[in-house]
C-alpha cells in the first residue's frame, strides 16, 4: 500500500515506515527509552497514565499526561480516520503539559486501539456517527474520572469532523472547541486543493503532475474512492499543501519511530487501521457539511494554516467570521500547512494558553496563572 493511499483523506497522513521495522527487532529501542525518560512526569502533582477504556462496545486506549491534576483537561482528537497522534505527540506536547492535562486517544480502529480488539468485529462499526458517540462517551468518562466540569476538545483534520459534531450536540461539556486543519465542507476543500496543485504544476511545467491531475477532471466529482483522492493528494503534498515549504511529511512519519508510547507492532497497526477505515469513511463523506451550522453554544478557536491545501483554511476563516458563538477566535499560522502543532509549536502553545485556557479557568477547571 502506497504512502499516498495511506493518507488519502490526507486528514493526517499515515506512516509508510510502519511496515519497514523487522517484526522481532526494534532498532530504536534505546532512543525510545531516552525519549521516554525525558518525557517522564515526576512532579508529585502530575499525572502520567495509560488507560484502556470500554467505549462504544470496544476497548479504546488513551494516555493522560500533565504536570498538575488541577489543570484543565485537553482531549486531542486525531486525524486519519486511523492516524493516531499519540506516537508523534512527543515532538510538541511536553510544554502543553505545564498548562493542561493532555489526553491522546487512539480512536476506533487506530493504532493501539485496533490491536486491543478483533478487527473483523470492529469493521462493521466504522461510521461517522459511531466515532461521534465514542467521543461523547470518552468526554463523560474523563469528566467523571478526573473530576472536571468540562473539557477542551481539539479536533485535528478528520478529528475536526468529530469535534464539530460534538460541539453541535454536546456543547455543555466543552470549555472550548479548537479546530486544527478544520473541515467545513469536504467537497469545497477538495476543489481548492486540486486547483492549488494543478496551478503549481503548470507554473513549474511539471508535465507528469499536470497529466495526472487533468486526468481526474472534473474533480472531485461525486466519489473520492477508486484512487481519485490518492492522485490529488500526491501532488497537494508535493507542492507544500501538507507541510509548509516541504514536498513531503517524512519528518512527522519518522518521529513516530522514537515514541515511548508505541512499539513497532503498534506502528504497523496504523497502516492496518487505514486499510480498514478509509473507504468506509469515504463512502459517508458527502454527509459532512458544516456550512449551515451558524450558531454554537460553546467557545470556538480555529488555528488556520496559511499553506494548508489538504484541508484549506479559507473556508474555515469564512465560517468562523459568520458563526454566532459565546466566544470565537481565529489565528493564522503563516508558516504552517496541516500540522500547526509541529510546524509552529510555540505559536500553537501561546494560542492555547492565552485564548483557550482562561475559558476553562473562568468556569472553575484550573487555576489562574501567576506571573
mmCIF file with all atom_site columns, N, CA and C in Angstrom, residues 66 119 244 255 359:
data_model
loop_
_atom_site.group_PDB
_atom_site.id
_atom_site.type_symbol
_atom_site.label_atom_id
_atom_site.label_alt_id
_atom_site.label_comp_id
_atom_site.label_asym_id
_atom_site.label_entity_id
_atom_site.label_seq_id
_atom_site.pdbx_PDB_ins_code
_atom_site.Cartn_x
_atom_site.Cartn_y
_atom_site.Cartn_z
_atom_site.occupancy
_atom_site.B_iso_or_equiv
_atom_site.pdbx_formal_charge
_atom_site.auth_seq_id
_atom_site.auth_comp_id
_atom_site.auth_asym_id
_atom_site.auth_atom_id
_atom_site.pdbx_PDB_model_num
ATOM 1  N N  . UNK A 1 66  ? 0.112   15.236 32.392 1.00 0.00 ? 66  UNK A N  1
ATOM 2  C CA . UNK A 1 66  ? 0.117   16.640 32.770 1.00 0.00 ? 66  UNK A CA 1
ATOM 3  C C  . UNK A 1 66  ? 0.895   16.843 34.052 1.00 0.00 ? 66  UNK A C  1
ATOM 4  N N  . UNK A 1 119 ? -10.280 -6.991 14.731 1.00 0.00 ? 119 UNK A N  1
ATOM 5  C CA . UNK A 1 119 ? -10.520 -6.074 13.614 1.00 0.00 ? 119 UNK A CA 1
ATOM 6  C C  . UNK A 1 119 ? -11.777 -6.444 12.836 1.00 0.00 ? 119 UNK A C  1
ATOM 7  N N  . UNK A 1 244 ? 4.257   22.877 5.193  1.00 0.00 ? 244 UNK A N  1
ATOM 8  C CA . UNK A 1 244 ? 4.681   24.109 4.530  1.00 0.00 ? 244 UNK A CA 1
ATOM 9  C C  . UNK A 1 244 ? 6.148   24.041 4.123  1.00 0.00 ? 244 UNK A C  1
ATOM 10 N N  . UNK A 1 255 ? 9.314   10.542 13.081 1.00 0.00 ? 255 UNK A N  1
ATOM 11 C CA . UNK A 1 255 ? 9.281   10.848 14.510 1.00 0.00 ? 255 UNK A CA 1
ATOM 12 C C  . UNK A 1 255 ? 8.544   9.761  15.285 1.00 0.00 ? 255 UNK A C  1
ATOM 13 N N  . UNK A 1 359 ? -10.652 30.283 29.443 1.00 0.00 ? 359 UNK A N  1
ATOM 14 C CA . UNK A 1 359 ? -12.070 29.938 29.398 1.00 0.00 ? 359 UNK A CA 1
ATOM 15 C C  . UNK A 1 359 ? -12.375 28.816 30.393 1.00 0.00 ? 359 UNK A C  1
#
